[in-house]
XYZ file of C-alpha atoms in Angstrom:
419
model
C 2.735 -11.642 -5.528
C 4.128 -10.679 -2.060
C 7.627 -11.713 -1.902
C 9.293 -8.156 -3.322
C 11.724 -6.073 -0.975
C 9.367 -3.009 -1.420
C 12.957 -1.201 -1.288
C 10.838 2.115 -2.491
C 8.813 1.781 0.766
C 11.050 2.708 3.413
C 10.953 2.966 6.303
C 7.706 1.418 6.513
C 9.132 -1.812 4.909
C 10.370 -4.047 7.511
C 7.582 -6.267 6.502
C 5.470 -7.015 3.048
C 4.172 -3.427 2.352
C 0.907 -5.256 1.871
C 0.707 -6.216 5.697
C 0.221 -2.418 6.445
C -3.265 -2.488 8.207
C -6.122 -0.058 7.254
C -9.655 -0.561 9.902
C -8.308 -3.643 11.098
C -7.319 -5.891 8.441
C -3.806 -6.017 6.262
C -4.298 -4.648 2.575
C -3.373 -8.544 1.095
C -6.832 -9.752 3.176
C -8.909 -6.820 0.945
C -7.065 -8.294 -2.541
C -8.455 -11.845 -1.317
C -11.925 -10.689 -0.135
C -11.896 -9.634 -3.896
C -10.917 -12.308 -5.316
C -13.334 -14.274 -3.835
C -16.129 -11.960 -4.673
C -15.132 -12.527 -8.259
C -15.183 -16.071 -8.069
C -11.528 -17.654 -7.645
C -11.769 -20.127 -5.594
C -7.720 -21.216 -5.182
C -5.336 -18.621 -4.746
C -1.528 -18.761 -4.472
C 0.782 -16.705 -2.202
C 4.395 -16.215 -2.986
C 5.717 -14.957 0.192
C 9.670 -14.638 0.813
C 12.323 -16.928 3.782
C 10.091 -14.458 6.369
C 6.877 -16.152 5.525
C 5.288 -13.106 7.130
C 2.358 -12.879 5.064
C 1.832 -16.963 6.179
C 2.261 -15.978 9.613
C -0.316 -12.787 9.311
C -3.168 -14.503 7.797
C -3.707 -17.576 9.855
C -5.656 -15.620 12.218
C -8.097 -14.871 9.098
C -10.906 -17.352 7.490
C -11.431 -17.033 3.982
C -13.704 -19.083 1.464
C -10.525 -19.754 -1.030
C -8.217 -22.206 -0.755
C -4.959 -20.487 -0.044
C -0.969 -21.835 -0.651
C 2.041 -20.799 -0.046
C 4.749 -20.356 -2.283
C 8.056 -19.607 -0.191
C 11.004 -18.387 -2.676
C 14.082 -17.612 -1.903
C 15.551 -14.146 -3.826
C 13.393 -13.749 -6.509
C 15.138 -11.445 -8.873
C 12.313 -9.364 -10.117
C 8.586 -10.521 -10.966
C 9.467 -12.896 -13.938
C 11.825 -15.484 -11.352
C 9.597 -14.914 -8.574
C 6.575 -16.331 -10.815
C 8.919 -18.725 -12.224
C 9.408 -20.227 -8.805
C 5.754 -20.246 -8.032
C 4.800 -22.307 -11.712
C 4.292 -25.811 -10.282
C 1.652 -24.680 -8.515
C -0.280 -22.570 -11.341
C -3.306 -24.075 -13.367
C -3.515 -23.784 -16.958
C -4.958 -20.336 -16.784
C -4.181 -18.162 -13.956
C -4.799 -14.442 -12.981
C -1.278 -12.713 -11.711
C -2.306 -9.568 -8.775
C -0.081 -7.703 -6.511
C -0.844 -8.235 -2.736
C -1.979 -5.117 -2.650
C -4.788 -4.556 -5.426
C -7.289 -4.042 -3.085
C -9.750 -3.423 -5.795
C -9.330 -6.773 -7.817
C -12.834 -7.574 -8.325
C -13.416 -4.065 -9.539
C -10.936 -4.629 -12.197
C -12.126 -8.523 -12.883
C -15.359 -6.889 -13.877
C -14.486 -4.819 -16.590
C -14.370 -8.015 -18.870
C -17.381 -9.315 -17.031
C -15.500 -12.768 -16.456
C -16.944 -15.586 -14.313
C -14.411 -17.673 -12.977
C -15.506 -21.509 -11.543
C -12.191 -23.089 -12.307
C -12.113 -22.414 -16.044
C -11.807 -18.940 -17.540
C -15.081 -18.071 -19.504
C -16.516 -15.720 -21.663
C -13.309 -13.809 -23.228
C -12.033 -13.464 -26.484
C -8.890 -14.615 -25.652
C -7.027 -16.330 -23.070
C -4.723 -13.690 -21.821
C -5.878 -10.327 -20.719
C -3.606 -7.014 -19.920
C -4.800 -4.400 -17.576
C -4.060 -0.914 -18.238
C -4.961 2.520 -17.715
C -4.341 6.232 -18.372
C -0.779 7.786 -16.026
C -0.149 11.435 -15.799
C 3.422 9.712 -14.825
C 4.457 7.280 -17.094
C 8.063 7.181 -15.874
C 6.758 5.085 -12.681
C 5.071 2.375 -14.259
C 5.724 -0.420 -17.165
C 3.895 1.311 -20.492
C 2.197 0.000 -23.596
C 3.113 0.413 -26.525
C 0.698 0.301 -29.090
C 0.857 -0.831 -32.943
C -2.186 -0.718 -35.206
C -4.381 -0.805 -31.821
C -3.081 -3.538 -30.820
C -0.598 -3.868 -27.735
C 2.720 -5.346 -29.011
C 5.127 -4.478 -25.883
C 5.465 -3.282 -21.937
C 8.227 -0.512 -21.554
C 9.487 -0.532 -18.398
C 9.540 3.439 -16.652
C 10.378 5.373 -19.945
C 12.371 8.329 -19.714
C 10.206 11.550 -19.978
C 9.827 12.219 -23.196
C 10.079 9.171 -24.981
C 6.717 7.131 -23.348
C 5.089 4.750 -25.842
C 1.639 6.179 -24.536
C 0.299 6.877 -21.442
C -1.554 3.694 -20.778
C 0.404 1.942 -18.117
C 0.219 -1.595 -16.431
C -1.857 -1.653 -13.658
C -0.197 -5.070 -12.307
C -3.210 -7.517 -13.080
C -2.638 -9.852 -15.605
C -4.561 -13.281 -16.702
C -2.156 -15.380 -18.241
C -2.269 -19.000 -19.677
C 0.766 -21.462 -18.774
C 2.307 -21.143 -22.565
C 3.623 -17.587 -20.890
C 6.064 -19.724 -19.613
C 7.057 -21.199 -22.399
C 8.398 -17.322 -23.861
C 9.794 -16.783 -20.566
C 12.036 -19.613 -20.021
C 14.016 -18.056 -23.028
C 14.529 -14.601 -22.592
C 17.028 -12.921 -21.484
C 17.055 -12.902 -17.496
C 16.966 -9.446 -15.182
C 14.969 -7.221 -13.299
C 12.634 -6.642 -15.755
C 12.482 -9.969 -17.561
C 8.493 -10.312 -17.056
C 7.593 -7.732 -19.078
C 10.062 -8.795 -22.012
C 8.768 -11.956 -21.933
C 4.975 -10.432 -21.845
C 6.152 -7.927 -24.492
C 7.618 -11.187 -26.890
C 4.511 -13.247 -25.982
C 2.142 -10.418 -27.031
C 3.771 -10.369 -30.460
C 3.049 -14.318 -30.733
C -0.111 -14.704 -29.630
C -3.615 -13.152 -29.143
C -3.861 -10.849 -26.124
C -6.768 -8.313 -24.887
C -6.111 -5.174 -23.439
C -8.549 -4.024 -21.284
C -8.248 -0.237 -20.421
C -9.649 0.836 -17.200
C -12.215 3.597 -17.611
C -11.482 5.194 -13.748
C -9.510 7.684 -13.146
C -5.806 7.419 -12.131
C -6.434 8.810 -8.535
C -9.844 6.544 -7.959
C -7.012 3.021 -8.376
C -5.023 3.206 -5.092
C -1.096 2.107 -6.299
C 1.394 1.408 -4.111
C 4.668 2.552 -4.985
C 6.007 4.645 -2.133
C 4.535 5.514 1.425
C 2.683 8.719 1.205
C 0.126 6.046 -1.855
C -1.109 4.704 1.353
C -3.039 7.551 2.145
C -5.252 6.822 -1.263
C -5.741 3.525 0.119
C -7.237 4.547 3.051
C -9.599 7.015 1.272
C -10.524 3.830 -1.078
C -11.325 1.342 2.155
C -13.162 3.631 4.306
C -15.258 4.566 0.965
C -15.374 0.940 0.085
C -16.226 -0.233 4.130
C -16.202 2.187 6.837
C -19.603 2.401 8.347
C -20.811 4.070 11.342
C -20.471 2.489 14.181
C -20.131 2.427 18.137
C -19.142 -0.509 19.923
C -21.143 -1.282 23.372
C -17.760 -2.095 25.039
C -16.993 2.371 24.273
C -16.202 4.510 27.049
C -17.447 7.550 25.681
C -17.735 10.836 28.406
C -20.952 12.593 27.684
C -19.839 15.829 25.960
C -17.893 13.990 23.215
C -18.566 15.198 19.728
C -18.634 12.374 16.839
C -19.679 13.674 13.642
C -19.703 11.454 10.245
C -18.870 8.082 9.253
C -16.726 6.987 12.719
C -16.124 3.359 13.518
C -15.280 3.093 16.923
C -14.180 -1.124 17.769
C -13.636 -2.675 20.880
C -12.928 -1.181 24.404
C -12.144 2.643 23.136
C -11.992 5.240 26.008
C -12.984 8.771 24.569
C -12.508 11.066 27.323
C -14.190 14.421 27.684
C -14.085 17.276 25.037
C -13.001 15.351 22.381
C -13.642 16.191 19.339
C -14.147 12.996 16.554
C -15.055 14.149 12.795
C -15.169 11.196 10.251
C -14.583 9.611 8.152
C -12.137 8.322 11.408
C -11.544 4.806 12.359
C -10.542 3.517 15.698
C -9.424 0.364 16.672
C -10.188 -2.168 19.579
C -8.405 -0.362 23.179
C -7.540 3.275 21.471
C -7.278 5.746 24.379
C -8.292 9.262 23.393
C -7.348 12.086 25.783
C -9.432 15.090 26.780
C -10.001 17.481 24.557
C -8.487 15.743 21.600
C -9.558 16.968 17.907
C -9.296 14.027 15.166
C -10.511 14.772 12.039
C -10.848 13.927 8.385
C -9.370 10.088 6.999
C -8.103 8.517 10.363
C -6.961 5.046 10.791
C -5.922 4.234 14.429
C -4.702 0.857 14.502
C -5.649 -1.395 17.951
C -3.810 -0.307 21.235
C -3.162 3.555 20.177
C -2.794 5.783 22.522
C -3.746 9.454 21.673
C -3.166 12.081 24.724
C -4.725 15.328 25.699
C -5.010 18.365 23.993
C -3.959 16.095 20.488
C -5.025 17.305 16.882
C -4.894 14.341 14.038
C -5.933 14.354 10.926
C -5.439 12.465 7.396
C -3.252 10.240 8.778
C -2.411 6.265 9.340
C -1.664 5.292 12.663
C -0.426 1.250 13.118
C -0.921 -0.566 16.030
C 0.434 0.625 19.656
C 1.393 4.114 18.811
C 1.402 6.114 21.925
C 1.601 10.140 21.141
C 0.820 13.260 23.483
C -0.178 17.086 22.841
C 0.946 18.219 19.338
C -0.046 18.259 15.925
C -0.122 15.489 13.109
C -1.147 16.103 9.743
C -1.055 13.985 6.533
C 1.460 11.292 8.293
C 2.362 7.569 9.099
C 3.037 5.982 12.387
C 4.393 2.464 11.898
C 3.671 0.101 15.145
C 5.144 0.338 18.556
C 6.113 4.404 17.851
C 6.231 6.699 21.404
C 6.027 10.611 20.781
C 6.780 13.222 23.853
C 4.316 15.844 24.140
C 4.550 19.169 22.027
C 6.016 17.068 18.978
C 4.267 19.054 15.867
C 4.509 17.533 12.335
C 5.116 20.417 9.531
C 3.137 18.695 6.468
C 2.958 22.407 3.985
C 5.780 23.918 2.694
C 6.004 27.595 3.504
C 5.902 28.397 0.065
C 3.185 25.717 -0.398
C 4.691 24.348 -3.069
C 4.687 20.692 -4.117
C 6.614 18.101 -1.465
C 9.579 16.506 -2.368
C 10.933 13.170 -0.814
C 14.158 12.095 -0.889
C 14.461 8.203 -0.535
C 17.204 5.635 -0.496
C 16.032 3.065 -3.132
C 19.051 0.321 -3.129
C 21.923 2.504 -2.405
C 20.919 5.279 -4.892
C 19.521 8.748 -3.317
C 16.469 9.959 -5.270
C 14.355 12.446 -5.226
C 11.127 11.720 -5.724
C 7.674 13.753 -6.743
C 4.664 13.028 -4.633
C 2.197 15.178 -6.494
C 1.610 16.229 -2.725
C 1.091 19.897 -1.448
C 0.795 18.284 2.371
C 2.779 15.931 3.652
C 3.775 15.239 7.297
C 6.256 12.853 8.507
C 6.537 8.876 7.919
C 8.036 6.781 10.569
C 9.028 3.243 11.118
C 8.163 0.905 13.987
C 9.426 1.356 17.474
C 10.713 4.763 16.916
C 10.940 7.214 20.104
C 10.699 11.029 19.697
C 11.132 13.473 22.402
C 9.462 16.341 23.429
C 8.933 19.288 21.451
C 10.404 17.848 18.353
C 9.343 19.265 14.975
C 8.951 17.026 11.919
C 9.437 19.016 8.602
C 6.996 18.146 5.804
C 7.841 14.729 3.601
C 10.881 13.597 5.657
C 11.217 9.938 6.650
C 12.311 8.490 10.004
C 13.220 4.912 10.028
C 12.538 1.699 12.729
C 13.890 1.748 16.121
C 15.158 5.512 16.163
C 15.592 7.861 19.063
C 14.963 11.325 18.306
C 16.320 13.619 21.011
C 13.465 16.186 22.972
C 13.378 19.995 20.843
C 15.116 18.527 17.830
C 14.244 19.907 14.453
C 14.134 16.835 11.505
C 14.780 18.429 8.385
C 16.355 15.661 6.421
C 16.010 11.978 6.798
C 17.177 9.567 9.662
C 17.781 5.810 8.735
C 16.586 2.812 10.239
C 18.260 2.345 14.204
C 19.839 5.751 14.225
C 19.665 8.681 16.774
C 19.152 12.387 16.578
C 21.098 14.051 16.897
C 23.769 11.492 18.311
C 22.698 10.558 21.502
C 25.733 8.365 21.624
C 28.129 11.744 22.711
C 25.944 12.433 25.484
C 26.319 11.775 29.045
């Protein structure tokens, strides 16, 4: 499923959130590397008019048989599987793009799939797990032990349980059936899966990991647990031959340096850091702790990075940035410093735009930097307060102080009046 708007992703949305690269390779090409670990040997795409996820993954060989499903505005996840049916077998497995651990899940019912689904008790089988935030997710409710209906983000108070959803689902083709005849919305799936569990026999298998070890990706700062998840999952240490490295560099940990990096002298690398094919990194630079610089990322002198997610091309110079997201083609002037604690070190709140409706949203985050979208230029000496967002192709004028967020093509402050 990668045809959603991933409205609550902003600004780093102008694409399929699952498209976001960590070491090298878009989340959607971990989900299928899973998938075929677990088996599955056809796998369908529903992509949106962009086709962007077609477009991203012909450069990649895989061992499953992928199609493409184009749609054209799905209206939640019921319609947009709707659309895809023709193309579904008898029994099918339904995953987000982004479920980077699929076979991890898969094996908690220890099924082998060759075409046929084997060894279960029944034919359709519900993921879920415990939340410590039930209002997020679609919830279980539970009757007699036995699941009997998803509630879509309960109000505090008056959740069902705390077992939520985790988006995997293997479903027959009856589903359909239920779902041609209930009542059509946003949130039709899960009426339809809630009506279908009363009819027929459905397993509920309840993850025994933690919340925090199963990266989910609502919003952009859950992108960060996806990198910790990869790089535990992948990263290994490694140096390419093609390096430039001058001879007093320090590299300490798990670093993965690709293709063609220039490290230049007194720069300091401590993993776990990955960095991609042609990353320039300037004298005396210090990056640290969880990484991920994209291919063509340019890092100047006297730079300090570190838990962050750099996409391709980002050019920055001297400064700070902690806990924050670079979306491609971003230039930063020198002295720019991300603030990612609250003075009173309290927890961050974001405020987001999620379809016309300002919320303001919990991250369960103590540090936070900045999150910026593609082709974004900031000035010198700017300062980025902690959980603010900064959309695409902004201009953010030299000693400017962001304290609230700046949508997608603006400038500040306006540039415009200026000579």
């Amino acid at each position: 499923m990668a045809a959603g708007e991933s409205s609550r992703f902003w600004p780093l949305n102008t694409r399929h959130k699952s498209l976001l690269k960590i070491m090298g390779k878009p989340l959607v090409w971990y989900t299928i590397k899973g998938l075929e670990k677990s088996g599955f040997k056809d796998i369908v795409i529903v992509q949106d008019l962009r086709r962007d996820m077609e477009e991203e993954l012909k450069e990649y060989s895989f061992k499953v048989e992928i199609k493409y499903s184009t749609i054209k505005g799905g209206k939640g996840m019921g319609d947009t599987l709707w659309q895809a049916r023709s193309l579904l077998g008898e029994n099918f497995l339904v995953v987000n793009a982004e479920r980077v651990d699929a076979d991890e899940i898969m094996s908690n019912v220890k099924v082998q799939i060759s075409n046929q689904i084997q060894n279960l008790k029944s034919k359709t089988v519900l993921f879920g797990q415990k939340t410590k935030t039930p209002e997020l997710f679609g919830i279980f409710r539970f009757e007699n032990g036995k699941a009997i209906e998803i509630v879509e983000k309960p109000k505090k108070g008056q959740e069902p349980s705390d077992i939520k959803a985790v988006g995997v689902y293997l479903l027959e083709k009856s589903f359909f059936d239920v779902y041609e005849n209930v009542e059509k919305g946003m949130y039709d799936f899960e009426s339809a899966l809630s009506v279908f569990m009363k009819k027929n026999s459905v397993d509920v298998e309840i993850l025994k990991k933690d919340e925090e070890d199963t990266p989910s990706l609502k919003y952009p700062w859950h992108l960060f647990a996806f990198e910790r998840y990869i790089f535990g999952e992948f990263l290994k240490k490694k140096i390419s031959k093609t390096a430039k490295i001058a001879k007093n560099v320090v590299i300490k940990g798990d670093v993965f340096i690709a293709e063609n990096v220039k490290i230049f002298e007194g720069a300091v690398i401590n993993g776990p850091c990955y960095i991609g094919d042609n990353c320039i990194i300037g004298n005396n630079s210090l990056i640290r702790e969880y990484v991920n610089l994209e291919n063509d990322c340019m890092v100047g002198a006297n730079v300090e990075i570190a838990r962050s997610v750099f996409q391709e091309n980002v050019h920055i110079h001297s400064g700070y940035f902690g806990d924050s997201i670079f979306a491609k083609g971003c230039r930063v002037g020198a002295g720019t410093v991300t603030a990612n604690i609250r003075l009173d070190r309290k927890e961050i709140i974001a405020k987001l735009n999620i379809k016309g409706q300002i919320s303001n949203i919990k991250t369960e985050l103590n540090s936070l930097g900045i999150i910026v979208g593609e082709n974004t230029k900031i000035g010198i000496n700017a300062s980025l307060m902690p959980g603010k967002s900064i959309g695409s192709d902004c201009l953010i004028g030299p000693a400017s102080i962001v304290s609230e967020n700046v949508g997608n093509g603006k400038s500040f402050p306006d540039l415009t009046r200026r000579g």
